[in-house]
CSV table of C-alpha atoms and ligand atoms in Angstrom, one decimal:
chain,number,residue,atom,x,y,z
A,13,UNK,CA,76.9,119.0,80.5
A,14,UNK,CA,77.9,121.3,77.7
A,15,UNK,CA,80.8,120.0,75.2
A,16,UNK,CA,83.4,122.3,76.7
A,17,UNK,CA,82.2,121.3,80.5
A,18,UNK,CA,82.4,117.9,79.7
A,19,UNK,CA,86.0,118.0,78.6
A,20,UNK,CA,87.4,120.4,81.4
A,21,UNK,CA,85.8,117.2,82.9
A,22,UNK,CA,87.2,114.9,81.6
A,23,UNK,CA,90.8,116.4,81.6
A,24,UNK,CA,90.8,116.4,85.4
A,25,UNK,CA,93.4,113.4,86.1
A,26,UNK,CA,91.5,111.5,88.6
A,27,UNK,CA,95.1,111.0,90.8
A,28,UNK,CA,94.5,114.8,91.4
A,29,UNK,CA,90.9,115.2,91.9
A,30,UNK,CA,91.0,111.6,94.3
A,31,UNK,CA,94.4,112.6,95.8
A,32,UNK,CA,94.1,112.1,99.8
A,33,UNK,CA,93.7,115.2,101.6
A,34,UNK,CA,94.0,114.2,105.4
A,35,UNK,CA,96.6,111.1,106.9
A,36,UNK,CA,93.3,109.3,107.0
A,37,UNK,CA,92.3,108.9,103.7
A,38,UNK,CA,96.0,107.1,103.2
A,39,UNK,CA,96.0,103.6,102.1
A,40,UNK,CA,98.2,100.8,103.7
A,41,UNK,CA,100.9,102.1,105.6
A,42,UNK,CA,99.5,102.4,108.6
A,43,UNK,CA,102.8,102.7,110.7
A,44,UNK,CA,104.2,105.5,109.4
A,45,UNK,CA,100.2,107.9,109.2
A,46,UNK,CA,100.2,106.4,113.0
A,47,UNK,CA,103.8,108.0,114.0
A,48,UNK,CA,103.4,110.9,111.9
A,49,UNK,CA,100.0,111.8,113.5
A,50,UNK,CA,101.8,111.4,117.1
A,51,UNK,CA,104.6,113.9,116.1
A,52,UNK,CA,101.9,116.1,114.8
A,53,UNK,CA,99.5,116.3,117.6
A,54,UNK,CA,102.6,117.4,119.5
A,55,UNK,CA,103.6,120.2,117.7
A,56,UNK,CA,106.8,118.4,116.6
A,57,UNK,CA,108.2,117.5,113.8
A,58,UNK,CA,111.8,116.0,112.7
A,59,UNK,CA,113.3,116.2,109.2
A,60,UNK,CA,111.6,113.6,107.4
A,61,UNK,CA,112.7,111.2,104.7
A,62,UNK,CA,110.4,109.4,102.7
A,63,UNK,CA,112.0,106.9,100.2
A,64,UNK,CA,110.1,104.2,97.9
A,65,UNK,CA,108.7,103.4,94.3
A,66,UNK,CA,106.0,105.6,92.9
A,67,UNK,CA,102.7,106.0,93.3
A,68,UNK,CA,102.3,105.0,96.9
A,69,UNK,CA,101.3,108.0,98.8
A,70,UNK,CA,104.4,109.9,99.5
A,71,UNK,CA,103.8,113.0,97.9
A,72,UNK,CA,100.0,112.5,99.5
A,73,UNK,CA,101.2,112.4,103.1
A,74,UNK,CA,103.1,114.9,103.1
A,75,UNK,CA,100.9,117.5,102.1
A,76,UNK,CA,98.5,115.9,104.2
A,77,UNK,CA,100.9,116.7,107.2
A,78,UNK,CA,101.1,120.5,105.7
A,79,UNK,CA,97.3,120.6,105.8
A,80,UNK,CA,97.2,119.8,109.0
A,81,UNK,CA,99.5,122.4,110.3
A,82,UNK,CA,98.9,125.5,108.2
A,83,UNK,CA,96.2,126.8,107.6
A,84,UNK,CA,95.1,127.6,103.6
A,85,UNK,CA,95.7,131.4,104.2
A,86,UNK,CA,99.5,131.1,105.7
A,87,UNK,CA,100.1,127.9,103.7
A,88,UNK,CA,101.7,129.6,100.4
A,89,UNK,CA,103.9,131.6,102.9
A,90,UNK,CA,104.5,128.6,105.4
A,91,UNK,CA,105.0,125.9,102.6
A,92,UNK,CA,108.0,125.8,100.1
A,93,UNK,CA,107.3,122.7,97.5
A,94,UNK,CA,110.4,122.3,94.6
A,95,UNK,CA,109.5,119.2,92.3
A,96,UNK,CA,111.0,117.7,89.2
A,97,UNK,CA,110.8,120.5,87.4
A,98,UNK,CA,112.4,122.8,89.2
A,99,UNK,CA,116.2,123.1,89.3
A,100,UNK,CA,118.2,121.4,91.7
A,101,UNK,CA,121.6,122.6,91.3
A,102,UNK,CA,123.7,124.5,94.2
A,103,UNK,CA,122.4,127.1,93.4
A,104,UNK,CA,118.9,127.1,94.3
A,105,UNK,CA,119.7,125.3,97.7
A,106,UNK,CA,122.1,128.6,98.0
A,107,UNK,CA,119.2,131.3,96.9
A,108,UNK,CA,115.3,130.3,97.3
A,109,UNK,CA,116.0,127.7,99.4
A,110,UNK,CA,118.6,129.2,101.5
A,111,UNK,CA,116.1,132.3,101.4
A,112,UNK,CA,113.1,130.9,102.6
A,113,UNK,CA,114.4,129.0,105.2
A,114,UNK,CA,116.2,131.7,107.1
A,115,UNK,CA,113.7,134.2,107.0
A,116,UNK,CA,110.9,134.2,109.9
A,117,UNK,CA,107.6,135.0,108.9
A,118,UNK,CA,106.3,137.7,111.6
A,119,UNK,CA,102.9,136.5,111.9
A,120,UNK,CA,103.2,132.7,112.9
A,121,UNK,CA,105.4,131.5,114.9
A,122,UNK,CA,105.8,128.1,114.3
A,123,UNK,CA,108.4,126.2,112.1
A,124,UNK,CA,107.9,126.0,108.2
A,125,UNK,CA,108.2,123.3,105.7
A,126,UNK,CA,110.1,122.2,102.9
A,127,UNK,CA,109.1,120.0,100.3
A,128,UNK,CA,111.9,118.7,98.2
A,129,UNK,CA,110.3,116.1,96.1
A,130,UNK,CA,112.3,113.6,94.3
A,131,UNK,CA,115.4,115.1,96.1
A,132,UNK,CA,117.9,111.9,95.1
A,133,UNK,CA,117.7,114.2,91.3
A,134,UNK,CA,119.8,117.0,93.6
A,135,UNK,CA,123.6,116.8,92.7
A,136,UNK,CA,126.1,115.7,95.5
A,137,UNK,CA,126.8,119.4,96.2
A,138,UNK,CA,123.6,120.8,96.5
A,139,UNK,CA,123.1,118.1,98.7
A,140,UNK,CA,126.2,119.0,100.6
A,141,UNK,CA,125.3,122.5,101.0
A,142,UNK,CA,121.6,121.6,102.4
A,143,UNK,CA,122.9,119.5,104.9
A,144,UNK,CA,124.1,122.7,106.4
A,145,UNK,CA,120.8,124.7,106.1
A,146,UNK,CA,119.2,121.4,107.8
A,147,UNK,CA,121.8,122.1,110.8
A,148,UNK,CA,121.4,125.9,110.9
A,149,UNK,CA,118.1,126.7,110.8
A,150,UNK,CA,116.1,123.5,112.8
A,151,UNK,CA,114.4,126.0,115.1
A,152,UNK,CA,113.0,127.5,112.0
A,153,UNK,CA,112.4,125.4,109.2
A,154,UNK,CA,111.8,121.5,108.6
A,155,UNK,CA,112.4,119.6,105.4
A,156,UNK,CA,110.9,116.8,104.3
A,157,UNK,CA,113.1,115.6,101.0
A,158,UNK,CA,111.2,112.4,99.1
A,159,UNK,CA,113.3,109.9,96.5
A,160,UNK,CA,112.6,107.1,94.7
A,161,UNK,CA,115.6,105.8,95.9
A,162,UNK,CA,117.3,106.2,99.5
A,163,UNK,CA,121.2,105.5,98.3
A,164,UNK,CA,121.3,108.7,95.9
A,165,UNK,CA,121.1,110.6,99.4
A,166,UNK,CA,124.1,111.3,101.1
A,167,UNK,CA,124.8,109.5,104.3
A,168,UNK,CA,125.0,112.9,106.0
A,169,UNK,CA,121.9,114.1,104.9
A,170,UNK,CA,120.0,110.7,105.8
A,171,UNK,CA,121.1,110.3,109.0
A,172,UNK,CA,120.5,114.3,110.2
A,173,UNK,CA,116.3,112.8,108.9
A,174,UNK,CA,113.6,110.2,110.3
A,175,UNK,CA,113.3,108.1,107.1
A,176,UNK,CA,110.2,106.4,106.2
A,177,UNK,CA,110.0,103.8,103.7
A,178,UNK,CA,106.8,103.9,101.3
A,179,UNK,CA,106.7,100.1,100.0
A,180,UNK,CA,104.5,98.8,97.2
A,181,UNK,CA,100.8,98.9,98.4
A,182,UNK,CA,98.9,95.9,98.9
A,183,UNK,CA,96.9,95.3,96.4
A,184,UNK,CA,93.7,94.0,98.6
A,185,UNK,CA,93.6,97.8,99.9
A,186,UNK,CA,93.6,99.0,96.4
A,187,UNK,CA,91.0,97.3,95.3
A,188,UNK,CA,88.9,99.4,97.7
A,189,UNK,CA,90.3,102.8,96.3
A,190,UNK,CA,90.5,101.8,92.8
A,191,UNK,CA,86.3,100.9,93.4
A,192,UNK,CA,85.5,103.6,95.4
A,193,UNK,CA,87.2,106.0,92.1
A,194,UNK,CA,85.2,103.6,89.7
A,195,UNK,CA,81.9,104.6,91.7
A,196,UNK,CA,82.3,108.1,91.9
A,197,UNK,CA,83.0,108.6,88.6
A,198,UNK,CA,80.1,106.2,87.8
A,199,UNK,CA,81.8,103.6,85.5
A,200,UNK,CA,80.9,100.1,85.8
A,201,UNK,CA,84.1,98.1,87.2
A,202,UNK,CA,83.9,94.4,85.9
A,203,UNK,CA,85.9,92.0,88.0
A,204,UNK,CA,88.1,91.0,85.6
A,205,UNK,CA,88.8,94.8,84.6
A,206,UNK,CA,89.8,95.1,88.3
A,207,UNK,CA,92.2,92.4,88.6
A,208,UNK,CA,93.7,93.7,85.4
A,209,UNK,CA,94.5,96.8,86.8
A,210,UNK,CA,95.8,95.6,89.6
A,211,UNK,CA,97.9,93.2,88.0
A,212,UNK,CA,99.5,95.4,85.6
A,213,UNK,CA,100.1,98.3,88.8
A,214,UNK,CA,102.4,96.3,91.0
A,215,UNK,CA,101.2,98.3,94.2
A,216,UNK,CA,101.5,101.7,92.2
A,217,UNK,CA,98.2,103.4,93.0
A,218,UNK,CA,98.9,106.2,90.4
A,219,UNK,CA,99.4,103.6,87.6
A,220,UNK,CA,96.3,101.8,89.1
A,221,UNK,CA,94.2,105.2,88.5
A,222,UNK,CA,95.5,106.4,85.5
A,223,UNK,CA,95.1,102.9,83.6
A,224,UNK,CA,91.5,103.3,85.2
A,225,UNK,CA,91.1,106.5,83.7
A,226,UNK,CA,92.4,105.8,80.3
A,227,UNK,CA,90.9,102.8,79.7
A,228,UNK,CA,87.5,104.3,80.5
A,229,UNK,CA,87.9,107.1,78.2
A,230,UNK,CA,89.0,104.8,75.2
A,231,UNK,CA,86.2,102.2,76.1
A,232,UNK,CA,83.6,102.8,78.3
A,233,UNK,CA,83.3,99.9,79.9
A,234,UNK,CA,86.2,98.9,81.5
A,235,UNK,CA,87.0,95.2,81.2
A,236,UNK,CA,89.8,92.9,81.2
A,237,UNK,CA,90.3,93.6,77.4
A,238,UNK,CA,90.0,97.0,77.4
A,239,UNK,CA,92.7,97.4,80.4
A,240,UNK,CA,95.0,95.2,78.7
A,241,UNK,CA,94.8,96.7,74.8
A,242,UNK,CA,95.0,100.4,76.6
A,243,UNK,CA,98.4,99.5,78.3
A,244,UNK,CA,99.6,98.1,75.4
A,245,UNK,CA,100.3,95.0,77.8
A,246,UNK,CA,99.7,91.0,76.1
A,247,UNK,CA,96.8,89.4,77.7
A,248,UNK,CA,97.2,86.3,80.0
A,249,UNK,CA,95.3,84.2,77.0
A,250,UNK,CA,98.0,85.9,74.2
A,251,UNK,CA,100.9,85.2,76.3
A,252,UNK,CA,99.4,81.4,76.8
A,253,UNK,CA,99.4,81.2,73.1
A,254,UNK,CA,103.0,82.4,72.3
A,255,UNK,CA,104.6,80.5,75.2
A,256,UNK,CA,102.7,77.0,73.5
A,257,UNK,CA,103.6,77.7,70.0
A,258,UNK,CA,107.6,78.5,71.2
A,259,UNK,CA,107.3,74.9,73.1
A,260,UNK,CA,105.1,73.2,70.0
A,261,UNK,CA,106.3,74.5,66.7
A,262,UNK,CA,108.4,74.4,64.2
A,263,UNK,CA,111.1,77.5,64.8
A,264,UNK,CA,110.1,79.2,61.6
A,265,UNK,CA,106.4,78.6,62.0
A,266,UNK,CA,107.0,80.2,65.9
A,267,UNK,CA,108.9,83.0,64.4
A,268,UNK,CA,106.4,83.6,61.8
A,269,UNK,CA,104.0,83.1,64.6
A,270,UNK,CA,105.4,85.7,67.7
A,271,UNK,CA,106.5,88.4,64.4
A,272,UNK,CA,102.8,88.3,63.5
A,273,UNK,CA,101.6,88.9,66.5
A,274,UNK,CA,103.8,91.5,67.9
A,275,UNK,CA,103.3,93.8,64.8
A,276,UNK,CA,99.1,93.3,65.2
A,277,UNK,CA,99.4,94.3,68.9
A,278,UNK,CA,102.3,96.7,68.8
A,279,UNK,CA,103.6,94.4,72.1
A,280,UNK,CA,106.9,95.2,73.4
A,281,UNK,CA,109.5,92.1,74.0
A,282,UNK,CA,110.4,93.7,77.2
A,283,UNK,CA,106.7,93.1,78.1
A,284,UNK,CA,106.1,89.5,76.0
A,285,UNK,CA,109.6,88.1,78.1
A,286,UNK,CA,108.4,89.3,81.7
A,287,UNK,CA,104.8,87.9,81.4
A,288,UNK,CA,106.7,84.3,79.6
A,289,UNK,CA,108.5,83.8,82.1
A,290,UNK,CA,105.7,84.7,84.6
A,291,UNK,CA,103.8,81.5,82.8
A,292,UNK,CA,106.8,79.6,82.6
A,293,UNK,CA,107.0,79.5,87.1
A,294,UNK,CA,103.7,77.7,86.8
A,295,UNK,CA,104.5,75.0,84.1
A,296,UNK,CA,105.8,72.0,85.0
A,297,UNK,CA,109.3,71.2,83.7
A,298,UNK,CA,112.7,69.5,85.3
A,299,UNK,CA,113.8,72.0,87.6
A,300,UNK,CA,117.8,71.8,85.8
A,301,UNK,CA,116.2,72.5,82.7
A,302,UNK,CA,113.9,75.6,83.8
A,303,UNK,CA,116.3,77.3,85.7
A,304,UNK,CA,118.8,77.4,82.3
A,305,UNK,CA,116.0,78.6,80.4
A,306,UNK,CA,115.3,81.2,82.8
A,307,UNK,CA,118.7,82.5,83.0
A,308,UNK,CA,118.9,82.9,79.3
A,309,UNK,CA,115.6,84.7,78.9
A,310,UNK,CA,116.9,87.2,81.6
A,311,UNK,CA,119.8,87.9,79.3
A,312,UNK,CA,117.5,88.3,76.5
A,313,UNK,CA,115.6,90.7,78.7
A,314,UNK,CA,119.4,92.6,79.6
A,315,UNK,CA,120.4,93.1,76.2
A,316,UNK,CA,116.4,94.4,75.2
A,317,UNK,CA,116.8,96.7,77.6
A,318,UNK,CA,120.1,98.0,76.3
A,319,UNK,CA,118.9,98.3,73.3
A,320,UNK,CA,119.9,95.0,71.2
A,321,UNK,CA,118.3,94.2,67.6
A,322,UNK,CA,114.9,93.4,68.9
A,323,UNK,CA,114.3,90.9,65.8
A,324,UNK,CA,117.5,89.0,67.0
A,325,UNK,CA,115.8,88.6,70.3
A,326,UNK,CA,112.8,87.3,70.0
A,327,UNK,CA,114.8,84.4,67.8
A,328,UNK,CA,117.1,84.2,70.3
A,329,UNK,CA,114.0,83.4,73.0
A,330,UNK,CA,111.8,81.2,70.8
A,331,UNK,CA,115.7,79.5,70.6
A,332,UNK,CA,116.0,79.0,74.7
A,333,UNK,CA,112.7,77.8,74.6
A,334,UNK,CA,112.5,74.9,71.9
A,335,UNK,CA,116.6,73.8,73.6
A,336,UNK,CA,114.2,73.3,76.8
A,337,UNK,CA,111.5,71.8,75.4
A,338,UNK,CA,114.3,69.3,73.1
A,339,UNK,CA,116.3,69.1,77.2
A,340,UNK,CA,113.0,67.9,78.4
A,341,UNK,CA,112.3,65.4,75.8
A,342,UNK,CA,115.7,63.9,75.5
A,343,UNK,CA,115.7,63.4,79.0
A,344,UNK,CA,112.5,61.3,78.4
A,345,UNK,CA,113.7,59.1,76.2
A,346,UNK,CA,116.9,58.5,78.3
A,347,UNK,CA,114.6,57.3,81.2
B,429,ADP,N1,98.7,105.2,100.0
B,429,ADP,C1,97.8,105.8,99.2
B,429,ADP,N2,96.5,106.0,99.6
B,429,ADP,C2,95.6,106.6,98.8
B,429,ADP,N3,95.9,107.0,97.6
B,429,ADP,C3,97.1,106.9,97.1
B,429,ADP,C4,98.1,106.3,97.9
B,429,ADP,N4,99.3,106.3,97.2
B,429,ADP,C5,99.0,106.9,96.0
B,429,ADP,N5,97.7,107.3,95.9
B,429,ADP,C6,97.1,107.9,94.8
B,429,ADP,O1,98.0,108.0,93.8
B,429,ADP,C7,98.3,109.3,93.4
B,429,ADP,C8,99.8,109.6,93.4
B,429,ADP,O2,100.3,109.5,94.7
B,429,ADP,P1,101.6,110.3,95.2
B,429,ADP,O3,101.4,110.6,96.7
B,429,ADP,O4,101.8,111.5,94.3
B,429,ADP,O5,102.7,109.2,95.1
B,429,ADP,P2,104.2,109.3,95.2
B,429,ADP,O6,104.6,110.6,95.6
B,429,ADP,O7,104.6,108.2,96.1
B,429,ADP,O8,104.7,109.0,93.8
B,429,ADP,C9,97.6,110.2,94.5
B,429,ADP,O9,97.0,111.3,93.9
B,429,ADP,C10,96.5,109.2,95.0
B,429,ADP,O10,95.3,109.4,94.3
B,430,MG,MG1,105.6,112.1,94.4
């Protein structure tokens, strides 16, 4: 491959060039390809809702379902897609919108389709003025609007659509994806480079192919090590490390301790205090005692997120964690 080959190549995002093309090819959710293959091999097809976290095939099916029923020289004229990036306001539900669904396209004579991906960005009014277009023009046009989530969308709107719910896939059917990628692509897929990416996706396939992608381009072979130091996530065996040194050390030593380590691996807190308290499930500990220590690490984890001093933090967790281990052993002593 010549230099410039190989990186038009290599700058291919693999969620695009793997990206299912048919309701077939869909991972998990089996229920909803099932009922949407029955609507379509009617000729019918209601307003559709899909709601649920990302990367788990919503944006997939439904241009799987515009595959189907257009073909690729009406499609551009059948098929109206607004993402993201495009502006939501009144406005555009008012003009293109508005536009494209009232108008009848002479040569086909079936419905078209709107895509209105992550639809719960539209404001309340824009969502009020669709909900008439919906109404109106049914004969002609059918939307399919997709969120994140389902309670940013307007009663009205919801109930005038057949909502399907896109949940976090399982990860035993990602593992076949996330292989079959690694194959075609010709990487080798360690085990433990698998489970990593699975771990660290929590049923998003998109995060589950992206961290594949990345961590092959930084390291070539893609192993447990290379998955985690790509993410920026703390391995299993760091996070074993910090949670003994907060239960074994001396505070200052511990502080000394988690700083060190934090600068050398750039980890975030956010990250360090999910993945403790992960570890801290499995260890064995009064019940009274774990429970207290687990409510103060989640409002460690609050005030992180909302922007507290980071360095007051962290001494604030190593703190809840030596009061549990001193809980624990003066308990002991009183038995
Ligand atoms: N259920 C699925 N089956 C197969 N691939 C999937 C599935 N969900 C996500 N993917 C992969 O992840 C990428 C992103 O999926 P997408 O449909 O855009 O997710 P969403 O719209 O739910 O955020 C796709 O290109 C595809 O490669
Ligand atoms: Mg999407």
């Amino acid at each position: 491959m010549s230099g410039e080959a190989k990186l038009a190549h290599i700058n291919v995002p693999w969620v695009e060039k793997y990206r299912p093309s048919s309701l077939d090819e869909i991972v998990s959710h089996e229920e909803i390809v099932r009922t949407l293959d029955t609507f379509l091999s009617q000729g019918m097809l209601p307003h559709l809702l899909f709601y649920g976290p990302p990367g788990t095939g919503k944006t997939s099916t439904v241009l799987a379902c515009a595959k189907r029923l257009y073909k690729s020289k009406e499609f551009s004229s059948m098929v109206l897609e607004l993402n993201a990036s495009d502006d939501r306001g009144i406005g555009t539900v008012r003009g293109p919108i508005l536009n494209f669904a009232s108008t009848r396209t002479i040569f086909s004579s079936g419905f078209k389709l709107i895509i209105l991906d992550e639809a719960d960005a539209m404001t309340k009014d824009a969502q009020n003025a669709l909900r008439r277009i919906l109404e109106k023009f049914t004969e002609n046009v059918r939307f399919c609007l997709i969120c994140n989530s389902l309670h940013r969308i307007i009663p009205a709107i919801q109930s005038r659509c057949t909502r399907f719910r896109f949940g976090p896939l399982d990860p035993e059917l990602m593992v076949r994806c996330v292989r079959s990628v690694a194959e075609k692509e010709d990487i080798p897929l360690p085990d433990s480079g698998l489970e990593a990416i699975l771990r660290l996706s929590h049923g998003d396939m998109r995060r589950a192919l992206n961290t594949l992608q990345a961590s092959h381009l930084a390291h070539e072979s893609v192993d447990q090590s290379a998955v985690y130091s790509c993410t920026g996530q703390p391995q299993p065996i760091e996070i074993e490390g910090i949670v003994s040194s907060m239960l074994n050390d001396t505070f200052c030593h511990c502080l000394n301790h988690l700083s060190q380590v934090r600068s050398d691996r750039g980890l975030a807190l956010s990250d360090i205090l999910t993945e403790s308290h992960l570890l801290l499930l499995k260890i064995e500990m009064p019940d009274k005692i774990k429970a207290k220590l687990i409510g103060r690490l989640s409002d460690i984890e609050y005030a992180t997120s909302g922007g507290g001093n980071e360095k007051l933090q962290l001494s604030g967790m190593i703190g809840a964690f030596q009061e549990a281990r001193d809980s624990v052993a003066m308990e002991g002593r009183a038995l």
